[in-house]
Amino acid sequence: MKITAAITGVGAYVPDYVLTNQELEKMVDTTDEWITSRTGIKERRILKGEDQGASVLGIRAVQQLLDKTGTNPDDVDLLICATTTPDMLFPATANIISNGVGITRAFSYDLNAACSSFLFALATGAQFIQTGTYKKVVVVGADKMSSIVDYTDRANCIIFGDGAGAVLLEPNTEGYGLLDQVLRTEGSGESYLHQKAGGSRRPPTHETVDRREHYIYQEGATVFKFAVKSMADVAAQVMERNHLGNDDVAWLVPHQANKRIIDATANRMGVGPEKVMLNIQRYGNTTNGTIPLCLADYESQLRRGDNLVLAAFGGGFTWGSVYLKWAYDGAGKAAG
Ligand code: UT7
């Protein structure tokens, strides 16, 4: 009997501090009107305080997931943390999260594919379930983007926010769960979206700090064009090869980078706005938090058997789309 990896629960967490467009108007030369019309974002959450890393967000999201699903931490086999802003270069943030929630009988590791990490981690975690190797895999997306955002760079500081979301993957033999995926990278995209310093190529020095090289560097318009085309391409490809017409798709679950990219993807799929999960207006781009935060916000509306098409795009370039059949009638609560 074929085993598929079904999502059997969702947890989420966003920090309390709300950074509004109005506050950003006081920090850089921008307007609420520009931000709203160019990105769809009204506010985002920021994790404040000393020594607070992405793990703080991840721990809250995974704890909620364990509580909601009644999962004993001892029964978890594997935890994968999708993150671009790990607490430290090493050890893995996944280990810190596991320790924080009492998962001690598993192994854990981080996966970094920029904004596509959550999707790639979901596909990776699913393999361990599909092969029958493991029974409970936690995939958590957690990013503290405010730690690498330059709040003097008006094109970038308006986009990002902090947040985390987590899902539990368990075996299913009734055809629910992850059914297909198209995952891609294009390494030449490196030059358009990256963080110059802090890694092994350019370790931190006073000069790298003075040159502001520890922040996100993004050529927005180039990234935008590539994102619009590639996210729509893979989402359409996943529909086509699974013979899904637009009526068959219950929800598009897109990475929340820019509302205009989301609209373009939905248009290409022929899916109306009522079927598109959207929370960019409240959280901005939380990188690997976006997709699980959407699942958490919309969980109560999801029904067993719903066809979901997930799609993401990120630095690298990385992008992909996952087709999954939702496994339960949702009754969860929204994050925040
Ligand atoms: O999640 C990972 C992948 N990342 C993405 O998917 C992000 C993709 N890119 C974007 O979403 C958009 O490119 C941005 C939102 C980052 C920027 O929007 P844009 O429409 O592409 O703006 P632009 O960079 O082409 O700049 C257009 C103009 C420029 O002014 P001039 O040179 O035409 O006079 C910018 O200086 O808009 C200006 N501008 C702003 N004006 C007011 C840029 N940022 C702002 C701002 N407020 N915050």
mmCIF file with all atom_site columns, C-alpha atoms and ligand atoms in Angstrom, residues 28-31 34-35 38-39 114-115 153-160 193 218-225 227-228 255-261 285 287 313-315 317, ligand 1:
data_model
loop_
_atom_site.group_PDB
_atom_site.id
_atom_site.type_symbol
_atom_site.label_atom_id
_atom_site.label_alt_id
_atom_site.label_comp_id
_atom_site.label_asym_id
_atom_site.label_entity_id
_atom_site.label_seq_id
_atom_site.pdbx_PDB_ins_code
_atom_site.Cartn_x
_atom_site.Cartn_y
_atom_site.Cartn_z
_atom_site.occupancy
_atom_site.B_iso_or_equiv
_atom_site.pdbx_formal_charge
_atom_site.auth_seq_id
_atom_site.auth_comp_id
_atom_site.auth_asym_id
_atom_site.auth_atom_id
_atom_site.pdbx_PDB_model_num
ATOM   1  C CA  . VAL A 1 28  ? 12.831 56.111 5.644   1.00 0.00 ? 28  VAL A CA  1
ATOM   2  C CA  . ASP A 1 29  ? 11.573 58.180 2.711   1.00 0.00 ? 29  ASP A CA  1
ATOM   3  C CA  . THR A 1 30  ? 8.428  56.204 1.897   1.00 0.00 ? 30  THR A CA  1
ATOM   4  C CA  . THR A 1 31  ? 4.646  56.344 2.149   1.00 0.00 ? 31  THR A CA  1
ATOM   5  C CA  . TRP A 1 34  ? 3.641  53.340 -2.014  1.00 0.00 ? 34  TRP A CA  1
ATOM   6  C CA  . ILE A 1 35  ? 4.137  50.312 0.193   1.00 0.00 ? 35  ILE A CA  1
ATOM   7  C CA  . ARG A 1 38  ? 3.646  48.115 -4.637  1.00 0.00 ? 38  ARG A CA  1
ATOM   8  C CA  . THR A 1 39  ? 3.607  45.202 -2.176  1.00 0.00 ? 39  THR A CA  1
ATOM   9  C CA  . ALA A 1 114 ? 16.344 31.144 1.258   1.00 0.00 ? 114 ALA A CA  1
ATOM   10 C CA  . CYS A 1 115 ? 12.597 31.771 0.887   1.00 0.00 ? 115 CYS A CA  1
ATOM   11 C CA  . ASP A 1 153 ? 17.256 50.815 2.779   1.00 0.00 ? 153 ASP A CA  1
ATOM   12 C CA  . ARG A 1 154 ? 13.729 51.838 1.810   1.00 0.00 ? 154 ARG A CA  1
ATOM   13 C CA  . ALA A 1 155 ? 13.292 49.274 -0.969  1.00 0.00 ? 155 ALA A CA  1
ATOM   14 C CA  . ASN A 1 156 ? 13.929 46.324 1.347   1.00 0.00 ? 156 ASN A CA  1
ATOM   15 C CA  . CYS A 1 157 ? 13.053 47.300 4.907   1.00 0.00 ? 157 CYS A CA  1
ATOM   16 C CA  . ILE A 1 158 ? 9.398  47.649 4.024   1.00 0.00 ? 158 ILE A CA  1
ATOM   17 C CA  . ILE A 1 159 ? 9.032  44.048 2.884   1.00 0.00 ? 159 ILE A CA  1
ATOM   18 C CA  . PHE A 1 160 ? 10.278 41.794 5.640   1.00 0.00 ? 160 PHE A CA  1
ATOM   19 C CA  . LEU A 1 193 ? 19.757 38.533 -3.843  1.00 0.00 ? 193 LEU A CA  1
ATOM   20 C CA  . GLN A 1 218 ? 18.479 42.711 -3.311  1.00 0.00 ? 218 GLN A CA  1
ATOM   21 C CA  . GLU A 1 219 ? 18.031 44.024 -6.825  1.00 0.00 ? 219 GLU A CA  1
ATOM   22 C CA  . GLY A 1 220 ? 14.291 44.124 -6.371  1.00 0.00 ? 220 GLY A CA  1
ATOM   23 C CA  . ALA A 1 221 ? 13.075 44.654 -9.917  1.00 0.00 ? 221 ALA A CA  1
ATOM   24 C CA  . THR A 1 222 ? 15.206 41.783 -11.346 1.00 0.00 ? 222 THR A CA  1
ATOM   25 C CA  . VAL A 1 223 ? 14.145 39.439 -8.560  1.00 0.00 ? 223 VAL A CA  1
ATOM   26 C CA  . PHE A 1 224 ? 10.534 40.495 -9.061  1.00 0.00 ? 224 PHE A CA  1
ATOM   27 C CA  . LYS A 1 225 ? 10.568 39.610 -12.769 1.00 0.00 ? 225 LYS A CA  1
ATOM   28 C CA  . ALA A 1 227 ? 9.811  35.472 -9.280  1.00 0.00 ? 227 ALA A CA  1
ATOM   29 C CA  . VAL A 1 228 ? 6.671  36.281 -11.261 1.00 0.00 ? 228 VAL A CA  1
ATOM   30 C CA  . HIS A 1 255 ? 4.981  32.487 -0.479  1.00 0.00 ? 255 HIS A CA  1
ATOM   31 C CA  . GLN A 1 256 ? 4.113  36.006 0.663   1.00 0.00 ? 256 GLN A CA  1
ATOM   32 C CA  . ALA A 1 257 ? 6.830  38.186 -0.898  1.00 0.00 ? 257 ALA A CA  1
ATOM   33 C CA  . ASN A 1 258 ? 4.772  40.691 -2.849  1.00 0.00 ? 258 ASN A CA  1
ATOM   34 C CA  . LYS A 1 259 ? 1.039  40.722 -3.532  1.00 0.00 ? 259 LYS A CA  1
ATOM   35 C CA  . ARG A 1 260 ? 1.700  41.448 -7.194  1.00 0.00 ? 260 ARG A CA  1
ATOM   36 C CA  . ILE A 1 261 ? 3.730  38.223 -7.524  1.00 0.00 ? 261 ILE A CA  1
ATOM   37 C CA  . ASN A 1 285 ? 7.541  38.558 3.993   1.00 0.00 ? 285 ASN A CA  1
ATOM   38 C CA  . THR A 1 287 ? 10.653 34.156 4.480   1.00 0.00 ? 287 THR A CA  1
ATOM   39 C CA  . PHE A 1 313 ? 10.328 31.687 -4.710  1.00 0.00 ? 313 PHE A CA  1
ATOM   40 C CA  . GLY A 1 314 ? 13.536 32.875 -3.062  1.00 0.00 ? 314 GLY A CA  1
ATOM   41 C CA  . GLY A 1 315 ? 17.173 33.839 -3.208  1.00 0.00 ? 315 GLY A CA  1
ATOM   42 C CA  . PHE A 1 317 ? 17.445 31.557 -7.028  1.00 0.00 ? 317 PHE A CA  1
HETATM 43 O O1  . UT7 B 2 .   ? 11.055 36.613 -0.999  1.00 0.00 ? 1   UT7 B O1  1
HETATM 44 C C1  . UT7 B 2 .   ? 12.282 36.585 -1.679  1.00 0.00 ? 1   UT7 B C1  1
HETATM 45 C C2  . UT7 B 2 .   ? 12.189 37.105 -3.061  1.00 0.00 ? 1   UT7 B C2  1
HETATM 46 N N1  . UT7 B 2 .   ? 11.984 38.519 -3.082  1.00 0.00 ? 1   UT7 B N1  1
HETATM 47 C C3  . UT7 B 2 .   ? 10.984 39.043 -3.757  1.00 0.00 ? 1   UT7 B C3  1
HETATM 48 O O2  . UT7 B 2 .   ? 10.182 38.340 -4.306  1.00 0.00 ? 1   UT7 B O2  1
HETATM 49 C C4  . UT7 B 2 .   ? 10.920 40.548 -3.851  1.00 0.00 ? 1   UT7 B C4  1
HETATM 50 C C5  . UT7 B 2 .   ? 10.700 40.948 -5.303  1.00 0.00 ? 1   UT7 B C5  1
HETATM 51 N N2  . UT7 B 2 .   ? 10.776 42.411 -5.516  1.00 0.00 ? 1   UT7 B N2  1
HETATM 52 C C6  . UT7 B 2 .   ? 9.834  43.252 -5.089  1.00 0.00 ? 1   UT7 B C6  1
HETATM 53 O O3  . UT7 B 2 .   ? 8.884  42.873 -4.442  1.00 0.00 ? 1   UT7 B O3  1
HETATM 54 C C7  . UT7 B 2 .   ? 9.937  44.687 -5.536  1.00 0.00 ? 1   UT7 B C7  1
HETATM 55 O O4  . UT7 B 2 .   ? 10.961 44.794 -6.483  1.00 0.00 ? 1   UT7 B O4  1
HETATM 56 C C8  . UT7 B 2 .   ? 10.220 45.701 -4.376  1.00 0.00 ? 1   UT7 B C8  1
HETATM 57 C C9  . UT7 B 2 .   ? 8.977  45.819 -3.498  1.00 0.00 ? 1   UT7 B C9  1
HETATM 58 C C10 . UT7 B 2 .   ? 11.434 45.274 -3.583  1.00 0.00 ? 1   UT7 B C10 1
HETATM 59 C C11 . UT7 B 2 .   ? 10.496 47.079 -4.965  1.00 0.00 ? 1   UT7 B C11 1
HETATM 60 O O5  . UT7 B 2 .   ? 9.417  47.474 -5.782  1.00 0.00 ? 1   UT7 B O5  1
HETATM 61 P P1  . UT7 B 2 .   ? 9.645  47.932 -7.292  1.00 0.00 ? 1   UT7 B P1  1
HETATM 62 O O6  . UT7 B 2 .   ? 8.330  48.330 -7.802  1.00 0.00 ? 1   UT7 B O6  1
HETATM 63 O O7  . UT7 B 2 .   ? 10.350 46.844 -8.026  1.00 0.00 ? 1   UT7 B O7  1
HETATM 64 O O8  . UT7 B 2 .   ? 10.561 49.204 -7.123  1.00 0.00 ? 1   UT7 B O8  1
HETATM 65 P P2  . UT7 B 2 .   ? 11.979 49.500 -7.762  1.00 0.00 ? 1   UT7 B P2  1
HETATM 66 O O9  . UT7 B 2 .   ? 13.046 48.917 -6.914  1.00 0.00 ? 1   UT7 B O9  1
HETATM 67 O O10 . UT7 B 2 .   ? 11.977 49.204 -9.242  1.00 0.00 ? 1   UT7 B O10 1
HETATM 68 O O11 . UT7 B 2 .   ? 12.002 51.062 -7.608  1.00 0.00 ? 1   UT7 B O11 1
HETATM 69 C C12 . UT7 B 2 .   ? 11.061 51.913 -8.313  1.00 0.00 ? 1   UT7 B C12 1
HETATM 70 C C13 . UT7 B 2 .   ? 11.132 53.291 -7.686  1.00 0.00 ? 1   UT7 B C13 1
HETATM 71 C C14 . UT7 B 2 .   ? 12.552 53.799 -7.505  1.00 0.00 ? 1   UT7 B C14 1
HETATM 72 O O12 . UT7 B 2 .   ? 12.544 55.198 -7.696  1.00 0.00 ? 1   UT7 B O12 1
HETATM 73 P P3  . UT7 B 2 .   ? 13.087 55.847 -9.074  1.00 0.00 ? 1   UT7 B P3  1
HETATM 74 O O13 . UT7 B 2 .   ? 14.509 55.382 -9.194  1.00 0.00 ? 1   UT7 B O13 1
HETATM 75 O O14 . UT7 B 2 .   ? 12.197 55.280 -10.139 1.00 0.00 ? 1   UT7 B O14 1
HETATM 76 O O15 . UT7 B 2 .   ? 12.915 57.301 -8.827  1.00 0.00 ? 1   UT7 B O15 1
HETATM 77 C C15 . UT7 B 2 .   ? 12.819 53.521 -6.037  1.00 0.00 ? 1   UT7 B C15 1
HETATM 78 O O16 . UT7 B 2 .   ? 13.789 54.373 -5.492  1.00 0.00 ? 1   UT7 B O16 1
HETATM 79 O O17 . UT7 B 2 .   ? 10.532 53.263 -6.395  1.00 0.00 ? 1   UT7 B O17 1
HETATM 80 C C16 . UT7 B 2 .   ? 11.465 53.764 -5.442  1.00 0.00 ? 1   UT7 B C16 1
HETATM 81 N N3  . UT7 B 2 .   ? 11.269 53.108 -4.169  1.00 0.00 ? 1   UT7 B N3  1
HETATM 82 C C17 . UT7 B 2 .   ? 10.465 53.570 -3.202  1.00 0.00 ? 1   UT7 B C17 1
HETATM 83 N N4  . UT7 B 2 .   ? 9.694  54.661 -3.133  1.00 0.00 ? 1   UT7 B N4  1
HETATM 84 C C18 . UT7 B 2 .   ? 8.992  54.859 -2.019  1.00 0.00 ? 1   UT7 B C18 1
HETATM 85 C C19 . UT7 B 2 .   ? 11.809 51.939 -3.748  1.00 0.00 ? 1   UT7 B C19 1
HETATM 86 N N5  . UT7 B 2 .   ? 11.374 51.655 -2.517  1.00 0.00 ? 1   UT7 B N5  1
HETATM 87 C C20 . UT7 B 2 .   ? 10.544 52.652 -2.158  1.00 0.00 ? 1   UT7 B C20 1
HETATM 88 C C21 . UT7 B 2 .   ? 9.783  52.909 -1.007  1.00 0.00 ? 1   UT7 B C21 1
HETATM 89 N N6  . UT7 B 2 .   ? 9.025  54.018 -0.970  1.00 0.00 ? 1   UT7 B N6  1
HETATM 90 N N7  . UT7 B 2 .   ? 9.787  52.088 0.065   1.00 0.00 ? 1   UT7 B N7  1
#
